[in-house]
mmCIF file of C-alpha atoms in Angstrom:
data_model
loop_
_atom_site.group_PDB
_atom_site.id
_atom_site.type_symbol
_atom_site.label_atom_id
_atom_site.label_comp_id
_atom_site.label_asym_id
_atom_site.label_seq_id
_atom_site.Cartn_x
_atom_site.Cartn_y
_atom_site.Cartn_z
ATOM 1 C CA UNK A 1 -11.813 11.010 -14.719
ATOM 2 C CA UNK A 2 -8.766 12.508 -16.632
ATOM 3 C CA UNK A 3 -5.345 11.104 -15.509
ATOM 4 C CA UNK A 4 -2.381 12.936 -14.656
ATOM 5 C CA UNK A 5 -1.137 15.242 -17.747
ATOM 6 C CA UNK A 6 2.466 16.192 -18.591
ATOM 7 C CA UNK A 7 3.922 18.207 -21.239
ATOM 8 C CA UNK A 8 5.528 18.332 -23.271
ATOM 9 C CA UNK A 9 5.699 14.678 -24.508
ATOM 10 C CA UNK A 10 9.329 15.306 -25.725
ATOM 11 C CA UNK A 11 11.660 17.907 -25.545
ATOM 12 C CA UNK A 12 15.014 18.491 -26.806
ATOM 13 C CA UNK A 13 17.260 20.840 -25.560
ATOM 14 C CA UNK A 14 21.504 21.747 -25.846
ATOM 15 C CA UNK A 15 23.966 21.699 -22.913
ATOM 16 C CA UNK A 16 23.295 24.165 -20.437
ATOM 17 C CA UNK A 17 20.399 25.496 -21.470
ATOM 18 C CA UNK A 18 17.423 24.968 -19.722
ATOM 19 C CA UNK A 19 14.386 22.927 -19.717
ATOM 20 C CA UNK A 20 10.545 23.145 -18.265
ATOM 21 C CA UNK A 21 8.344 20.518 -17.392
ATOM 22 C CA UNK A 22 5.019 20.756 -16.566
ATOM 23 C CA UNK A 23 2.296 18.671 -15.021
ATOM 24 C CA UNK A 24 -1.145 18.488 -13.723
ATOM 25 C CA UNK A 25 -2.303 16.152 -11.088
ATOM 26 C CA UNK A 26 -5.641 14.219 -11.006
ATOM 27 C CA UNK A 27 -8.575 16.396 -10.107
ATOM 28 C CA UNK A 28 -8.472 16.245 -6.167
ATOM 29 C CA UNK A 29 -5.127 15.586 -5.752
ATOM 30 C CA UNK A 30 -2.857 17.662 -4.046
ATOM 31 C CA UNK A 31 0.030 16.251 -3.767
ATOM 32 C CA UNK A 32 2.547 16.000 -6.980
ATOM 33 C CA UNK A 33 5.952 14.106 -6.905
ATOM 34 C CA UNK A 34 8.377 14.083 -9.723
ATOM 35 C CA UNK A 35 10.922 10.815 -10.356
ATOM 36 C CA UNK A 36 13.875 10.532 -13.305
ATOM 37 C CA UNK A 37 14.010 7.391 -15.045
ATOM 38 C CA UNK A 38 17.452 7.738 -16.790
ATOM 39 C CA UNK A 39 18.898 4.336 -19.125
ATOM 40 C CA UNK A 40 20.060 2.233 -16.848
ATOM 41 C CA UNK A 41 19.752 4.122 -13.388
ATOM 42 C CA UNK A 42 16.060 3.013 -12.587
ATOM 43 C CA UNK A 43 13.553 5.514 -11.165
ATOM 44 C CA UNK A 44 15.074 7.615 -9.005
ATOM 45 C CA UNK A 45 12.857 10.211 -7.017
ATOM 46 C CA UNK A 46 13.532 13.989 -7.318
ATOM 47 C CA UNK A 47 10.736 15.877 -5.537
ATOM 48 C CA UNK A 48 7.389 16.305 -3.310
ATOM 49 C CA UNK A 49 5.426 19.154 -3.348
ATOM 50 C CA UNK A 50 2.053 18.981 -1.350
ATOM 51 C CA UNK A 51 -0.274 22.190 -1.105
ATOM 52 C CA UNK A 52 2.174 23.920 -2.300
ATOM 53 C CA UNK A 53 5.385 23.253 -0.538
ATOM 54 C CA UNK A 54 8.363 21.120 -0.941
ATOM 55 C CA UNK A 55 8.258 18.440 0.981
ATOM 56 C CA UNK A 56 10.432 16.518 0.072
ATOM 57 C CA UNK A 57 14.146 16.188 -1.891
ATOM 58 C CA UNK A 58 15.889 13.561 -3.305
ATOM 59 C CA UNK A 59 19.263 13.335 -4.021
ATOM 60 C CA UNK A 60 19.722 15.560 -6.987
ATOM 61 C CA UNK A 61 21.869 18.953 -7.644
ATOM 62 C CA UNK A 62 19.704 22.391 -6.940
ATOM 63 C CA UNK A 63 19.603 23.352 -10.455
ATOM 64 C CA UNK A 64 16.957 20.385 -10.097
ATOM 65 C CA UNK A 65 13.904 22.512 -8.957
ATOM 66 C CA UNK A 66 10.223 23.047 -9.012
ATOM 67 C CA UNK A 67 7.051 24.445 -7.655
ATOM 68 C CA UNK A 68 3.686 23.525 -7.009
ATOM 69 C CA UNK A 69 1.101 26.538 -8.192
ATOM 70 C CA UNK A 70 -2.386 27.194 -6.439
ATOM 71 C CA UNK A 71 -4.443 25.146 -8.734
ATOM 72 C CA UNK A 72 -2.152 22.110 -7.154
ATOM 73 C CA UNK A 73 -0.161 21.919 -10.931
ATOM 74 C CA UNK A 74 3.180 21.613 -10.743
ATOM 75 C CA UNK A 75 6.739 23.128 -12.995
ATOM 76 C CA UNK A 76 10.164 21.007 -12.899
ATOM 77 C CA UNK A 77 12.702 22.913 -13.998
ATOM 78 C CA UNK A 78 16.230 21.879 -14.710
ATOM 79 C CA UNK A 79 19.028 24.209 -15.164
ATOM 80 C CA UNK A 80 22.179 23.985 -16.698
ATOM 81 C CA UNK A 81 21.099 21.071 -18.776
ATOM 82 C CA UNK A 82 24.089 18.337 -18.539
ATOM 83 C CA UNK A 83 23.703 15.557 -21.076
ATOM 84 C CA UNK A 84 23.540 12.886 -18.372
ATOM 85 C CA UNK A 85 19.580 14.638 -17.581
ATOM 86 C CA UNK A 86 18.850 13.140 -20.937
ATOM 87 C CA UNK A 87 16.251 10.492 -19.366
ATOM 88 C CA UNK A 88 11.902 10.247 -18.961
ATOM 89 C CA UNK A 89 10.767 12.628 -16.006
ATOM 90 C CA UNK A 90 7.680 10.852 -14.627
ATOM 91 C CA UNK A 91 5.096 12.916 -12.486
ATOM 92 C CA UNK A 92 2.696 11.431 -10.115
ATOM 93 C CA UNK A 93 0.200 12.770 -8.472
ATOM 94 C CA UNK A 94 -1.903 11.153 -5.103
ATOM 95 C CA UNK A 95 -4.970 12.089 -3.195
ATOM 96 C CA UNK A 96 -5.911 13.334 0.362
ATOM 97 C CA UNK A 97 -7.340 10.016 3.288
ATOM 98 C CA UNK A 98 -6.819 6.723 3.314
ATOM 99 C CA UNK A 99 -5.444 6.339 -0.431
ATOM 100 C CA UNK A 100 -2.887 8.914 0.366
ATOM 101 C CA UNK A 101 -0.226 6.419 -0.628
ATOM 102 C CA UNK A 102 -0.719 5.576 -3.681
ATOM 103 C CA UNK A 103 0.699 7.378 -6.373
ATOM 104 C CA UNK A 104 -0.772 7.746 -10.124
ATOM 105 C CA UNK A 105 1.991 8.453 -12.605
ATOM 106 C CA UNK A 106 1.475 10.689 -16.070
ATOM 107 C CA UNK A 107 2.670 9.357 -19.062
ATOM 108 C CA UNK A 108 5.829 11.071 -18.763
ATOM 109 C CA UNK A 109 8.267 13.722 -20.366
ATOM 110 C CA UNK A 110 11.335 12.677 -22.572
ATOM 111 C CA UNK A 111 13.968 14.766 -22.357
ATOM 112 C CA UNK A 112 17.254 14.743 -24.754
ATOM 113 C CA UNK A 113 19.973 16.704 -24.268
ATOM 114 C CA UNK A 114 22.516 16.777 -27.099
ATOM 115 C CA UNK B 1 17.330 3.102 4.379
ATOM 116 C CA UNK B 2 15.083 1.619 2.589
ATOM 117 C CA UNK B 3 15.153 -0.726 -0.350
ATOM 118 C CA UNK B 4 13.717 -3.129 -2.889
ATOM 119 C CA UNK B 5 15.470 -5.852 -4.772
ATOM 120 C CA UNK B 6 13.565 -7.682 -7.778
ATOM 121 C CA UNK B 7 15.022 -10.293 -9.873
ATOM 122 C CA UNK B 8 16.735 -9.809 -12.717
ATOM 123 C CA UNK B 9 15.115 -9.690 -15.769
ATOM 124 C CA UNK B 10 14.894 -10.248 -19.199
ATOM 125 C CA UNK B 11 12.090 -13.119 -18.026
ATOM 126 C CA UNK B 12 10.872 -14.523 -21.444
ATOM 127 C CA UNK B 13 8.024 -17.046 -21.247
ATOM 128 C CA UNK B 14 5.581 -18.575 -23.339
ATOM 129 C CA UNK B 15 1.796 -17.525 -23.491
ATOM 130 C CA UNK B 16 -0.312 -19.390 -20.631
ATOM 131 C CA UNK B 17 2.873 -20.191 -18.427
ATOM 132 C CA UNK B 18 2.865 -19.276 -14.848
ATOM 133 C CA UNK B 19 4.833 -16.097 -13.748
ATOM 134 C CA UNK B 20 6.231 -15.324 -10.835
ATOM 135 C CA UNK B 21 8.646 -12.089 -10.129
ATOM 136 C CA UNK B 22 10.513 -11.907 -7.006
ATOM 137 C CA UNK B 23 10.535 -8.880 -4.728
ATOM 138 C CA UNK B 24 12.039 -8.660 -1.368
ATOM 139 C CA UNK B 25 12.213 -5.590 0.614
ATOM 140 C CA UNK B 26 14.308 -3.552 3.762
ATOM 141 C CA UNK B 27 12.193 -1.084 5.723
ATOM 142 C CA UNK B 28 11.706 0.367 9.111
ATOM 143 C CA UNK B 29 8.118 -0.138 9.893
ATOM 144 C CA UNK B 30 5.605 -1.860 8.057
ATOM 145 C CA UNK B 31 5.490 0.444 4.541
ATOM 146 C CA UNK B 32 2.487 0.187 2.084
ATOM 147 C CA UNK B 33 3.906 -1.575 -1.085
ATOM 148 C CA UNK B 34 3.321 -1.728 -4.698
ATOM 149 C CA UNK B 35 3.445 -2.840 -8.166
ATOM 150 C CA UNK B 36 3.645 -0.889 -11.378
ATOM 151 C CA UNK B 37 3.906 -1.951 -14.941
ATOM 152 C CA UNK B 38 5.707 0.181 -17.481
ATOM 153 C CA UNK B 39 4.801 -0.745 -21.481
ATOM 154 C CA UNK B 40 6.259 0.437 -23.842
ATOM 155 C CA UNK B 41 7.187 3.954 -24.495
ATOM 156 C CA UNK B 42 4.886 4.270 -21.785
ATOM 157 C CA UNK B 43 4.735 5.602 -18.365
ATOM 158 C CA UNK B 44 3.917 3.658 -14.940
ATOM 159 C CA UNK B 45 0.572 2.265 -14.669
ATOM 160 C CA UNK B 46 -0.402 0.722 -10.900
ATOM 161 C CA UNK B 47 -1.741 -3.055 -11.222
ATOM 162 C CA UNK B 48 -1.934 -3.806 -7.599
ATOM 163 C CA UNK B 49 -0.941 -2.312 -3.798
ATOM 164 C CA UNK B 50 -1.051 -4.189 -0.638
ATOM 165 C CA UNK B 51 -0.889 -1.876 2.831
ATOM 166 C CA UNK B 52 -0.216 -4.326 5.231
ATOM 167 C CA UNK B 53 1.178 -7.590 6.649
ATOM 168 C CA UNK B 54 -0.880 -10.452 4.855
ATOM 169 C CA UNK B 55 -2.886 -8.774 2.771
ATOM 170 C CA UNK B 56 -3.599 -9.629 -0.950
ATOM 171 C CA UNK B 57 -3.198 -7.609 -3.584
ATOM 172 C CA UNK B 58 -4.752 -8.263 -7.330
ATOM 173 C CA UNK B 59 -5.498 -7.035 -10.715
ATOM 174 C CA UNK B 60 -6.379 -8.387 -14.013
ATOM 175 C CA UNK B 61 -5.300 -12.185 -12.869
ATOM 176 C CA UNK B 62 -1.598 -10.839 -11.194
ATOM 177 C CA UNK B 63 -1.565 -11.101 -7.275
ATOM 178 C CA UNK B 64 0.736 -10.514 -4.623
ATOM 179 C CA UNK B 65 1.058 -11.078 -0.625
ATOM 180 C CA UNK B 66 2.577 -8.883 1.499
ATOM 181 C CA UNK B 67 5.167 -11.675 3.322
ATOM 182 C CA UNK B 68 6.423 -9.861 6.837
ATOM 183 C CA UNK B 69 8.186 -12.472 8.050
ATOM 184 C CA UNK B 70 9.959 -12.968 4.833
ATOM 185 C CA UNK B 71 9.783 -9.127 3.790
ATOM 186 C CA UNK B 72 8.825 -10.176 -0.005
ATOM 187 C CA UNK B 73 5.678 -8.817 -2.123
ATOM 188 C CA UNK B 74 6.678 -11.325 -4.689
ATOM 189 C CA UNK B 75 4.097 -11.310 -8.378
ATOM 190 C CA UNK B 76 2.705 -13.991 -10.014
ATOM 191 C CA UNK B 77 0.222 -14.800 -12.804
ATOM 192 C CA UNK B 78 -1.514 -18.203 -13.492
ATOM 193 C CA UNK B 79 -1.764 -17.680 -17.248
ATOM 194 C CA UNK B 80 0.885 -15.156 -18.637
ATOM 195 C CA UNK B 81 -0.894 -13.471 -22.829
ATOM 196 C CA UNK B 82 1.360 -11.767 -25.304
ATOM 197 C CA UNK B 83 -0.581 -7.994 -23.449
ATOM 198 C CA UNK B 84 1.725 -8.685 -20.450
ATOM 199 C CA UNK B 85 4.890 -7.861 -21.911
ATOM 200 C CA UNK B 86 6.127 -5.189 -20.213
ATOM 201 C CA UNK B 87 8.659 -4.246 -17.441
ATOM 202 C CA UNK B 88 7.220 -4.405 -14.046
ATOM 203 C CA UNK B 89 8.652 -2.640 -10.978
ATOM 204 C CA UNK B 90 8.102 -3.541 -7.112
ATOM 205 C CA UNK B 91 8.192 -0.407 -4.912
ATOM 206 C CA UNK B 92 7.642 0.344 -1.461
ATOM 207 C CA UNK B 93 5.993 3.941 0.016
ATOM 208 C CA UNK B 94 8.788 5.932 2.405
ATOM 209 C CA UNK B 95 6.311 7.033 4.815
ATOM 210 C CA UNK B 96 8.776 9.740 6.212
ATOM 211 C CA UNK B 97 9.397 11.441 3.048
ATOM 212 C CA UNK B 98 6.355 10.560 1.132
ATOM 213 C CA UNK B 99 8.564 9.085 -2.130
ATOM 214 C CA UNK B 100 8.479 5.782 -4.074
ATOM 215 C CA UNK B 101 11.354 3.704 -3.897
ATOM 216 C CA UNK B 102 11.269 1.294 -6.449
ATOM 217 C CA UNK B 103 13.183 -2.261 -7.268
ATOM 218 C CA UNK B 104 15.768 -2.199 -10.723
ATOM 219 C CA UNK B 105 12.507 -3.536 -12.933
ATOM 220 C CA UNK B 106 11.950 -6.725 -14.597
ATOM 221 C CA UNK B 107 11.877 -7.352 -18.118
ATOM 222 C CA UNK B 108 9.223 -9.361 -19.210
ATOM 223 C CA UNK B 109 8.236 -10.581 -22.710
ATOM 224 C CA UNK B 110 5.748 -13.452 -23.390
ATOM 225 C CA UNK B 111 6.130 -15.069 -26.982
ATOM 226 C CA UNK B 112 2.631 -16.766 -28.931
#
């Protein structure tokens, strides 16, 4: 079973421009969540989107924002790139029932802003 | 809200010591909890859950008990190899808004 897919791998972008992330989920999954992991500030979570809709926020500015497409993919999209974005953008993806919790992460998108 | 402290890493060890990595924990309700490991360059790879008071979590020779009445999911490993150098993060499920919240990450790096 494939695992969750992101791409790019690494992208590299100039101050206020702006950048697209994308990801695919595990087969079955529906539900997609996206986390920063920026030097020094941990994993911070950014967004849920389950069949669909937003779910969920965390504490980020709105030219943090996504969507979740019919085949249950999913798009980050940052705006207005600021050099402090410059970090790994982690997706996860977890299935319907009783394993709803857990959450299996892609290997990730790096993201440098100069 | 909710929260997760680990200890602070870098933990460096030799190969076949015994590990441990403390994780203590503030939530409302009784949240599913977790551990990842992050190698290098790499992204977050689950090793073991537990999703309830007392139960057991393990994987590959690392276990960890979900401690209520100490709130702590605390990691350990009998017989730590070079493989399990890595940085490992404790995180608990917010079951209100769906979203990992995860400790600072431990550093750990086991020398031959």
């Amino acid at each position: 079973e494939a695992g969750v897919t992101q791409s790019p791998t690494h992208l590299i972008k100039t101050r206020g421009q702006q950048a697209t992330l994308r990801c695919s989920p595990i087969s079955g999954h529906t539900s997609v969540y996206w986390y920063q992991q920026a030097l020094g500030l941990g994993l911070q979570f950014l967004l849920w989107y389950d069949e669909g809709e937003e779910r969920n926020r965390g504490n980020f500015p709105p030219r943090f924002s996504g969507r979740q497409f019919p085949n249950y993919s999913s798009e980050l999209n940052v705006n207005a790139l600021e050099l402090e974005d410059s970090a790994l953008y982690l997706c996860a993806s977890s299935p319907q029932g009783e394993f709803f919790e857990t959450q299996y992460f892609g290997p990730g998108t790096r993201l440098l802003v100069l | 809200g909710n929260s997760v402290t680990q200890m602070e890493g870098p933990v460096t060890l030799s190969e076949e010591a015994f590990l441990t990595i403390n994780c203590t924990y503030t939530a409302t309700g009784y949240p599913s909890l977790f551990w990842y490991v992050q190698y290098p360059g790499e992204g977050l790879q689950l090793l073991l859950k537990a999703t309830k008071a007392d139960d057991k979590g393990s994987n590959k020779g690392f276990e960890a008990t979900y401690r209520k009445e100490t709130t702590s999911f605390h990691l350990e490993k009998g017989s730590v190899q070079v493989s399990d150098s890595a940085v490992y993060f404790c995180a608990l499920r917010d079951n209100q808004g769906g979203k990992l919240i995860f400790g600072q990450g431990t550093e750990l790096s086991v020398k031959p």
